[in-house]
Tab-separated table of C-alpha atoms in Angstrom:
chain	number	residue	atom	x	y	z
A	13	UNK	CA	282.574	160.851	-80.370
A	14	UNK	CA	286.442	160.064	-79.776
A	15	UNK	CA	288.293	161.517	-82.671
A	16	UNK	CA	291.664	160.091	-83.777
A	17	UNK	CA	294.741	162.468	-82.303
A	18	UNK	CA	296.344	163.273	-85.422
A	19	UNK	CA	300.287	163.036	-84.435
A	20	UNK	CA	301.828	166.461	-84.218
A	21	UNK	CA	305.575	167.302	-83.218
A	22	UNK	CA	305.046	170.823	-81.625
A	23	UNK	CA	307.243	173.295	-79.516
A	24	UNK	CA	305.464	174.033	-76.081
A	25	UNK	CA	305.820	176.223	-73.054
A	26	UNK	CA	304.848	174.440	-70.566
A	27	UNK	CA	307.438	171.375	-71.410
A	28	UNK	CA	310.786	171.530	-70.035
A	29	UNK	CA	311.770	168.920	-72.919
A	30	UNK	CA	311.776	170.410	-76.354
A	31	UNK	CA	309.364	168.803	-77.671
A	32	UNK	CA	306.150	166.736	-77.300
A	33	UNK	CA	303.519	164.749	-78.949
A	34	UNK	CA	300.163	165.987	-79.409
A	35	UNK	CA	298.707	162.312	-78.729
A	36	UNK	CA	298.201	161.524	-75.331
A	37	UNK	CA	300.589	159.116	-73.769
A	38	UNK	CA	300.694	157.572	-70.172
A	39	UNK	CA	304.387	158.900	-69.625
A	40	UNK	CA	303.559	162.204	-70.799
A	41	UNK	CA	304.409	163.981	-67.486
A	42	UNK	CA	307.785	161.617	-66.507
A	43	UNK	CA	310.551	164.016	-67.111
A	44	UNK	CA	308.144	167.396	-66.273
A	45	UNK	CA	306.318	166.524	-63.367
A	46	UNK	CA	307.670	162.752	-62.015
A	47	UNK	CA	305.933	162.796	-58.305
A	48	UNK	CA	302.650	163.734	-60.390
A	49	UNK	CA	300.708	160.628	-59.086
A	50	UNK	CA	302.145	159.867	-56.145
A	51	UNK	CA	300.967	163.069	-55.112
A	52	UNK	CA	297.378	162.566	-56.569
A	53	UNK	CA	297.645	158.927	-54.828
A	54	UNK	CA	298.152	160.170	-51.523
A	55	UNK	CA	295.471	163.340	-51.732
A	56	UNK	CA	292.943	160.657	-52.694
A	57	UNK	CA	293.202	158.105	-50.211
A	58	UNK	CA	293.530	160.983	-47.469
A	59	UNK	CA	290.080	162.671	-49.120
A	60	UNK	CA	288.249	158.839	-49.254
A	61	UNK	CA	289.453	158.331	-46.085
A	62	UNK	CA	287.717	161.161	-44.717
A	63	UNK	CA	284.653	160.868	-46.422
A	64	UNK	CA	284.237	157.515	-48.666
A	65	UNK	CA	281.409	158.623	-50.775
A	66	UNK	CA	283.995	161.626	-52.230
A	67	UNK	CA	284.950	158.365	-54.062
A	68	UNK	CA	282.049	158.465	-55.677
A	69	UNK	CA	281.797	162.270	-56.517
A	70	UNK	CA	285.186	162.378	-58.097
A	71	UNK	CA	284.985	159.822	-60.033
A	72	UNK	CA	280.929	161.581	-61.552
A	73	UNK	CA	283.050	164.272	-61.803
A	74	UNK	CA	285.435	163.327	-64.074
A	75	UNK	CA	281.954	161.492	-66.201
A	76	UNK	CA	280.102	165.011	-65.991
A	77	UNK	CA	283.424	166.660	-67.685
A	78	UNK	CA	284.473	164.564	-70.406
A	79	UNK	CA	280.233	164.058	-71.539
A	80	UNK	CA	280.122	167.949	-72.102
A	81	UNK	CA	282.881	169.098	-74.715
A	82	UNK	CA	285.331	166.355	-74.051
A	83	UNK	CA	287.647	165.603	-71.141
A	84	UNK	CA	288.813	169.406	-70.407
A	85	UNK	CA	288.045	170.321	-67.239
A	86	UNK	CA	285.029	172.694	-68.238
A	87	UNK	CA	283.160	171.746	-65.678
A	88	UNK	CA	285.654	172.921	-63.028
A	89	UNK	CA	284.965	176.460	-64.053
A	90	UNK	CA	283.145	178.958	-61.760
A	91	UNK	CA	280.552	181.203	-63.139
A	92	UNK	CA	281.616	185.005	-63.364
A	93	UNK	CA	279.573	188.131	-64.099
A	94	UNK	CA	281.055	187.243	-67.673
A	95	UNK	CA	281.253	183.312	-67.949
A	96	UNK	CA	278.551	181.317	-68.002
A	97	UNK	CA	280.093	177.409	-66.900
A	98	UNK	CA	278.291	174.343	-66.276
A	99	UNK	CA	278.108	174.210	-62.414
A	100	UNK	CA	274.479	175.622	-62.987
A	101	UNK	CA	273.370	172.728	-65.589
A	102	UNK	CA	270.241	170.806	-64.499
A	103	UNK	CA	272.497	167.668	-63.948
A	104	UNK	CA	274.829	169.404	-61.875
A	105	UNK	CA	273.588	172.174	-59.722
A	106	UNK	CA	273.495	170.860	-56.066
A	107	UNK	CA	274.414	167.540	-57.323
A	108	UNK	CA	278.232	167.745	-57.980
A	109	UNK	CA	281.073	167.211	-55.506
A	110	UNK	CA	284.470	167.136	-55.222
A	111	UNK	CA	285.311	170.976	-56.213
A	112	UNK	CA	288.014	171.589	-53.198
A	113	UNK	CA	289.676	167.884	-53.685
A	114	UNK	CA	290.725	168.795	-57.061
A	115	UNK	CA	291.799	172.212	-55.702
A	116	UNK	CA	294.119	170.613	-53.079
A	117	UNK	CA	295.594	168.622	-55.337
A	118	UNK	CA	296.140	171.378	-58.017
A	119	UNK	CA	298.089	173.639	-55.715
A	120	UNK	CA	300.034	170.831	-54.514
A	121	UNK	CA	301.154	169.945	-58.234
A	122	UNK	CA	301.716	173.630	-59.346
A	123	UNK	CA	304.142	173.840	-56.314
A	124	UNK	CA	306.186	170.938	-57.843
A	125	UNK	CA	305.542	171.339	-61.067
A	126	UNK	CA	304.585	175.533	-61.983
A	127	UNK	CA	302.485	175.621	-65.209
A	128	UNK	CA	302.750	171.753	-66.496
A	129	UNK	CA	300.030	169.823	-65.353
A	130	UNK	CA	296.366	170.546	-66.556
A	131	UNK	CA	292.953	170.177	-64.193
A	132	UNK	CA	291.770	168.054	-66.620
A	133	UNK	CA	294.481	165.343	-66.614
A	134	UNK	CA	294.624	165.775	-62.639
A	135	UNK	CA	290.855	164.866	-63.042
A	136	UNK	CA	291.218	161.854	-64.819
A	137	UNK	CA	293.843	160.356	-62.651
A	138	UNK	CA	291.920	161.082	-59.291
A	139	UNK	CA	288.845	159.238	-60.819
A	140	UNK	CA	290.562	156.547	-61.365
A	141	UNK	CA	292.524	156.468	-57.961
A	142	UNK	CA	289.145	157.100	-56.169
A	143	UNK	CA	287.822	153.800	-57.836
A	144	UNK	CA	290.947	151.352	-56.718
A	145	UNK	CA	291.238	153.243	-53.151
A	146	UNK	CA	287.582	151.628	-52.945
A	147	UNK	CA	287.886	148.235	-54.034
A	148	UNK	CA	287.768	148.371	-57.487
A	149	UNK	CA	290.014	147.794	-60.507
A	150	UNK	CA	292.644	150.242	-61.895
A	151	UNK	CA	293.553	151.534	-65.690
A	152	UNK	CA	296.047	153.568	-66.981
A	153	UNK	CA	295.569	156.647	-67.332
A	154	UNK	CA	296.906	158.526	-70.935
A	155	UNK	CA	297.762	161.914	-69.845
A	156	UNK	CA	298.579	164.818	-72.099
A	157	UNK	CA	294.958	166.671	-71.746
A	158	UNK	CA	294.769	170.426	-71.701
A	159	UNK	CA	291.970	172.795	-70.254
A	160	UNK	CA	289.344	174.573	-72.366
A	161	UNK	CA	288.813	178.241	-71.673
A	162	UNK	CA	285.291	177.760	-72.111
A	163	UNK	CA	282.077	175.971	-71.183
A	164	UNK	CA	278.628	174.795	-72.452
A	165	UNK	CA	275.582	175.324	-69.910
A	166	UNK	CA	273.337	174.425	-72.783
A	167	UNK	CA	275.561	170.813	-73.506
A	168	UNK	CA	275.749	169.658	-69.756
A	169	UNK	CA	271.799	170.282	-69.829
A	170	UNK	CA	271.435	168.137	-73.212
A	171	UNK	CA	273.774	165.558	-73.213
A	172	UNK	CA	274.291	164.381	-69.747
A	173	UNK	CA	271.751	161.518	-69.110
A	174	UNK	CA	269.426	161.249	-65.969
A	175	UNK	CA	268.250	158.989	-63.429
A	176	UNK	CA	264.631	158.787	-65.307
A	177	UNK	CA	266.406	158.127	-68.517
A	178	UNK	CA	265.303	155.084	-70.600
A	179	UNK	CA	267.234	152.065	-71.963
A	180	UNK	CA	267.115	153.998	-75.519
A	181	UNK	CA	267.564	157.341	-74.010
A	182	UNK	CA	270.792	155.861	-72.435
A	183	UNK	CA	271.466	154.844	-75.826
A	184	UNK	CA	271.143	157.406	-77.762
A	185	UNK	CA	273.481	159.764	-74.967
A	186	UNK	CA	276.400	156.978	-75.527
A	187	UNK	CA	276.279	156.218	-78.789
A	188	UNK	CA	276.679	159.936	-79.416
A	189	UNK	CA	279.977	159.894	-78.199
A	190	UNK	CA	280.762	156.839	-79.220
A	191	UNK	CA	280.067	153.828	-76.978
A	192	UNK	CA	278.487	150.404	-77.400
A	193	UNK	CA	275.329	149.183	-75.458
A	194	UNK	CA	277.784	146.981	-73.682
A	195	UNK	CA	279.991	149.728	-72.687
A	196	UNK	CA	276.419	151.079	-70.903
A	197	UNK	CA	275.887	148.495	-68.575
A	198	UNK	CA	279.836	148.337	-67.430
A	199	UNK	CA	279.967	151.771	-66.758
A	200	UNK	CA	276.227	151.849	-65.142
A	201	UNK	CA	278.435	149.870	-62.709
A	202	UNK	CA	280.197	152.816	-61.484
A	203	UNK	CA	276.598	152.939	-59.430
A	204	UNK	CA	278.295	150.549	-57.101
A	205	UNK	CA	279.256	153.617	-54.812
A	206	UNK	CA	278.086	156.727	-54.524
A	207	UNK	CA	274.654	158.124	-53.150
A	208	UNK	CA	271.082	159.412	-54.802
A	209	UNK	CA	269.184	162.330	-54.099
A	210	UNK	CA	265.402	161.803	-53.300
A	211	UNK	CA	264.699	164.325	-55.584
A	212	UNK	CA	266.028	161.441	-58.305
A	213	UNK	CA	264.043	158.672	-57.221
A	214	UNK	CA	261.343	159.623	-55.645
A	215	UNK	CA	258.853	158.933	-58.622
A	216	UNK	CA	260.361	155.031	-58.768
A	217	UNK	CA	259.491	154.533	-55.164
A	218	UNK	CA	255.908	155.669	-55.917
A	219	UNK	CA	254.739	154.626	-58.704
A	220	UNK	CA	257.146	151.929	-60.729
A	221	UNK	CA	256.207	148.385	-60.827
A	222	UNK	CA	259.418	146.951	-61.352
A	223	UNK	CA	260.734	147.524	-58.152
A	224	UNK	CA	261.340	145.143	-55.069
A	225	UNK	CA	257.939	146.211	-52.553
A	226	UNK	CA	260.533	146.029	-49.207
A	227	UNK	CA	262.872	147.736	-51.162
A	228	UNK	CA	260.099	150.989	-52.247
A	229	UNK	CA	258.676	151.037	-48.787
A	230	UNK	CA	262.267	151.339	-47.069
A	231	UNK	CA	263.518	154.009	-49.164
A	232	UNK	CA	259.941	155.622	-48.648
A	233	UNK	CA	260.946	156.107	-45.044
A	234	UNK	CA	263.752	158.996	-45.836
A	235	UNK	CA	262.334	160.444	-49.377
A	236	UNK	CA	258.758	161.143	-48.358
A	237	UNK	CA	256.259	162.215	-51.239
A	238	UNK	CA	256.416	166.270	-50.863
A	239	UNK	CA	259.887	167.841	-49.021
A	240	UNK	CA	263.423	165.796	-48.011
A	241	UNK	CA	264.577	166.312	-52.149
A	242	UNK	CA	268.263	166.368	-50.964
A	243	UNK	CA	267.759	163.775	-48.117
A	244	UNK	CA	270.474	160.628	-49.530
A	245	UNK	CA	269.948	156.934	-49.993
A	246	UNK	CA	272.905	154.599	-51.155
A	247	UNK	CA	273.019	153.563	-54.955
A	248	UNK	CA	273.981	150.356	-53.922
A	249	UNK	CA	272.427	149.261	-50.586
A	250	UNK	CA	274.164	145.974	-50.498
A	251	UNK	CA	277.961	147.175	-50.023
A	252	UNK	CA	277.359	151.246	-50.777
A	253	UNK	CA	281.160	151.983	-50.179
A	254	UNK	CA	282.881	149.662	-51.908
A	255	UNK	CA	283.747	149.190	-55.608
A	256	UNK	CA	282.201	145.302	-56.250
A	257	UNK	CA	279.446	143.719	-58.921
A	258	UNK	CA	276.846	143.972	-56.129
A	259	UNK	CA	274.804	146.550	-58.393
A	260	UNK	CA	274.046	143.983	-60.921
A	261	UNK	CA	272.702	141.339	-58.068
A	262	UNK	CA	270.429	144.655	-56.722
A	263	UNK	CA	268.992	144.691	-59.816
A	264	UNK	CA	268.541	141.515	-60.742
A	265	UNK	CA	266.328	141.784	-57.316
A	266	UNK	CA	264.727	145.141	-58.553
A	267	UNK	CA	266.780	146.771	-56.211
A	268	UNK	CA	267.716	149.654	-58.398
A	269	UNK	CA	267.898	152.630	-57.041
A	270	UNK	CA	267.267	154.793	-60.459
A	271	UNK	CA	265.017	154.364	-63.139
A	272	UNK	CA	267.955	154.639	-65.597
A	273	UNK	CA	269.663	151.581	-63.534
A	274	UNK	CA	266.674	149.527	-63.316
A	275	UNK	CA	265.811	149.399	-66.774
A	276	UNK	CA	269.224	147.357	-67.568
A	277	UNK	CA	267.709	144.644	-65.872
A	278	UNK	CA	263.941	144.765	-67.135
A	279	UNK	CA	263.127	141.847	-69.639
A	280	UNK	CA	265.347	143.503	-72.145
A	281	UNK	CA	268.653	143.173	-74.390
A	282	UNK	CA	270.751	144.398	-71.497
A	283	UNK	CA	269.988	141.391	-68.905
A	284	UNK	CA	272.154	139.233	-70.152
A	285	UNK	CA	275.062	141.079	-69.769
A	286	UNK	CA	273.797	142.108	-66.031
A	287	UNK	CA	273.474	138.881	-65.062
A	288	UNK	CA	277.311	137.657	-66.754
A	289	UNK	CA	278.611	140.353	-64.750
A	290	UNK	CA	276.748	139.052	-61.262
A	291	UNK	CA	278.208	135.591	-62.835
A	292	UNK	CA	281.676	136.771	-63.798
A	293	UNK	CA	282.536	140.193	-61.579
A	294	UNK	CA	285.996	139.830	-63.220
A	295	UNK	CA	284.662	140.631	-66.723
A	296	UNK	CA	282.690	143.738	-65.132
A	297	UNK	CA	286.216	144.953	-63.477
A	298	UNK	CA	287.933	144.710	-67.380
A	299	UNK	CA	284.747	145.621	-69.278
A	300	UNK	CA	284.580	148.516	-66.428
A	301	UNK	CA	288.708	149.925	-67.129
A	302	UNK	CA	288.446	149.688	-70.750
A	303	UNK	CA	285.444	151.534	-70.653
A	304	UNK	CA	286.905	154.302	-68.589
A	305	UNK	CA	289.926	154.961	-70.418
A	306	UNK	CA	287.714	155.251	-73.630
A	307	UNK	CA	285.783	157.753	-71.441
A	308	UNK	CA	289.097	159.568	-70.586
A	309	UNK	CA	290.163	159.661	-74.273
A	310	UNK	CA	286.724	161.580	-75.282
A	311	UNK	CA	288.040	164.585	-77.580
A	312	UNK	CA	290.784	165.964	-75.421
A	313	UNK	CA	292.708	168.921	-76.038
A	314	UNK	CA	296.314	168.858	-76.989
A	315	UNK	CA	299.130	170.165	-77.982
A	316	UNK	CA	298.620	174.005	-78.147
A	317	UNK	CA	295.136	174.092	-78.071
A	318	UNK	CA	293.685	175.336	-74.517
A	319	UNK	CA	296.093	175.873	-71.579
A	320	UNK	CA	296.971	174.907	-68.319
A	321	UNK	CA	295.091	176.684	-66.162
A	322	UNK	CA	296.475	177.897	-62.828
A	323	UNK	CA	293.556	177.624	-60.995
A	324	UNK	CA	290.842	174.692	-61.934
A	325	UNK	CA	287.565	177.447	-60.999
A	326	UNK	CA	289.431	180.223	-63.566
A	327	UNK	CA	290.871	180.591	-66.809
A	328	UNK	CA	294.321	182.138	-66.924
């Protein structure tokens, strides 16, 4: 659930003003850290550029954190022979990408700015930058997070939805942290880039109904029925690398790529909305921001709980 930031006047540390607000703000970092996202900008477009589907990753990333705990970075953490993170969690392990992006960028910002800027905020503003570097609309970001010093294996495992998930299952994940069935569908969207493991659709090419036949047999051809779990298919076949409404026309064809993204479009109190969005992409591109900087304002940390960490793998 998002929890109302209760306004606190506090002294920090890590602030070379004297004091700060404990409510995130989107000028939070002007006077500590001012080429903050011009240096996040650049790191983006230079990581998209080399590969466009770390688009994608970062901005799953930055979903897979703030679902578990709250936007805090917990997922950045490396296991130890004392720490158990969330790198190992059934929705993550081998699935996750975009680990050494956010570490560029974090040792770029601690040279400008030493012991000021948390992972977690850095995370939030690259998911955002990865979505308008590939076509799709922008947000601002309210910055101010700070990064847990621990993590939940058993959370990432239990609230993090999956590609087999149901239109209620879906629900239920949400609405547990506090979003509308409409706030589903536009950030289902987010399936306009990015790709899909076999391993995670292998049983809707097989044996679903609701499913395009062409569509089944050609995605057949490089997910065969035993072996190739990690071989890759676009989530979007239509335009897989750019940030557009063509995921809502793929499944108004039965083109979806997941179970969980076919069942928005399946006879039920979701199509509607799909098929205003393959009407109206504008809508999707507002409906899509607002729902992302809800997503970024899921139960932060602030003011002098957490820290900054130094490194985005370690606590301090």
């Amino acid at each position: 659930m998002i929890f109302a930031i209760t306004k606190v006047v506090f002294f920090s540390l890590f602030c070379l003003i004297g004091t700060t607000s404990a409510q995130l703000s989107s000028n939070f970092y002007t006077r500590t850290c001012p080429l903050l996202l011009p240096t996040i900008k650049i790191e983006i477009l230079a990581a998209v550029i080399n590969e466009r589907r770390m688009g994608a990753s970062l901005l799953r990333l930055h979903f897979h954190d703030c679902f578990v705990q709250g936007c805090d970075a917990s997922v950045l953490l490396d296991d130890t022979s004392s720490f158990t993170g969330e790198k190992s969690a059934g929705p993550n392990d081998g699935s996750l990408r975009g680990f050494n992006v956010i570490d560029t960028i974090k040792s770029k910002v601690e040279r400008l700015c030493p012991n000021t800027v948390s992972c977690a905020d850095i995370l939030a503003v690259a998911a955002r930058d990865s979505v308008v570097v590939l076509g799709g609309p922008s947000w601002t970001v309210q910055l101010g997070r700070r990064d847990s010093t621990t993590a939940s294996l058993n959370l990432a495992n239990s609230d993090l939805p999956g590609p087999s998930s149901e239109l209620s299952d879906l629900t239920n994940a949400f609405s547990t942290k506090g979003f509308t069935v409409e706030e589903i569908v536009a950030l289902s969207g987010s399936h306009t880039i990015g790709q899909g493991s076999c391993r995670f659709f292998r049983n809707r090419i097989y044996n679903e109904n609701n499913i395009d036949p062409t569509f089944a047999k050609s995605l057949q051809a490089n997910c065969p029925t035993t072996g190739g779990d990690a071989n890759l298919s676009p989530l979007d076949t239509t335009t897989p690398n750019t940030f557009d409404n063509a995921y809502y026309k793929n499944l108004q064809n039965k083109k979806g790529l997941f179970h969980s993204d076919q069942v928005l479009f399946n006879g039920g109190s979701t199509d509607s909305q799909v098929n205003s969005y393959v009407n109206n992409p504008t809508s999707f591109r507002v409906d899509f921001a607002n729902a992302m900087i809800k997503m970024g304002n899921l139960s932060p940390l602030t003011g002098s709980s957490g820290q900054i960490r130094k490194n985005c793998r370690n606590i301090n």
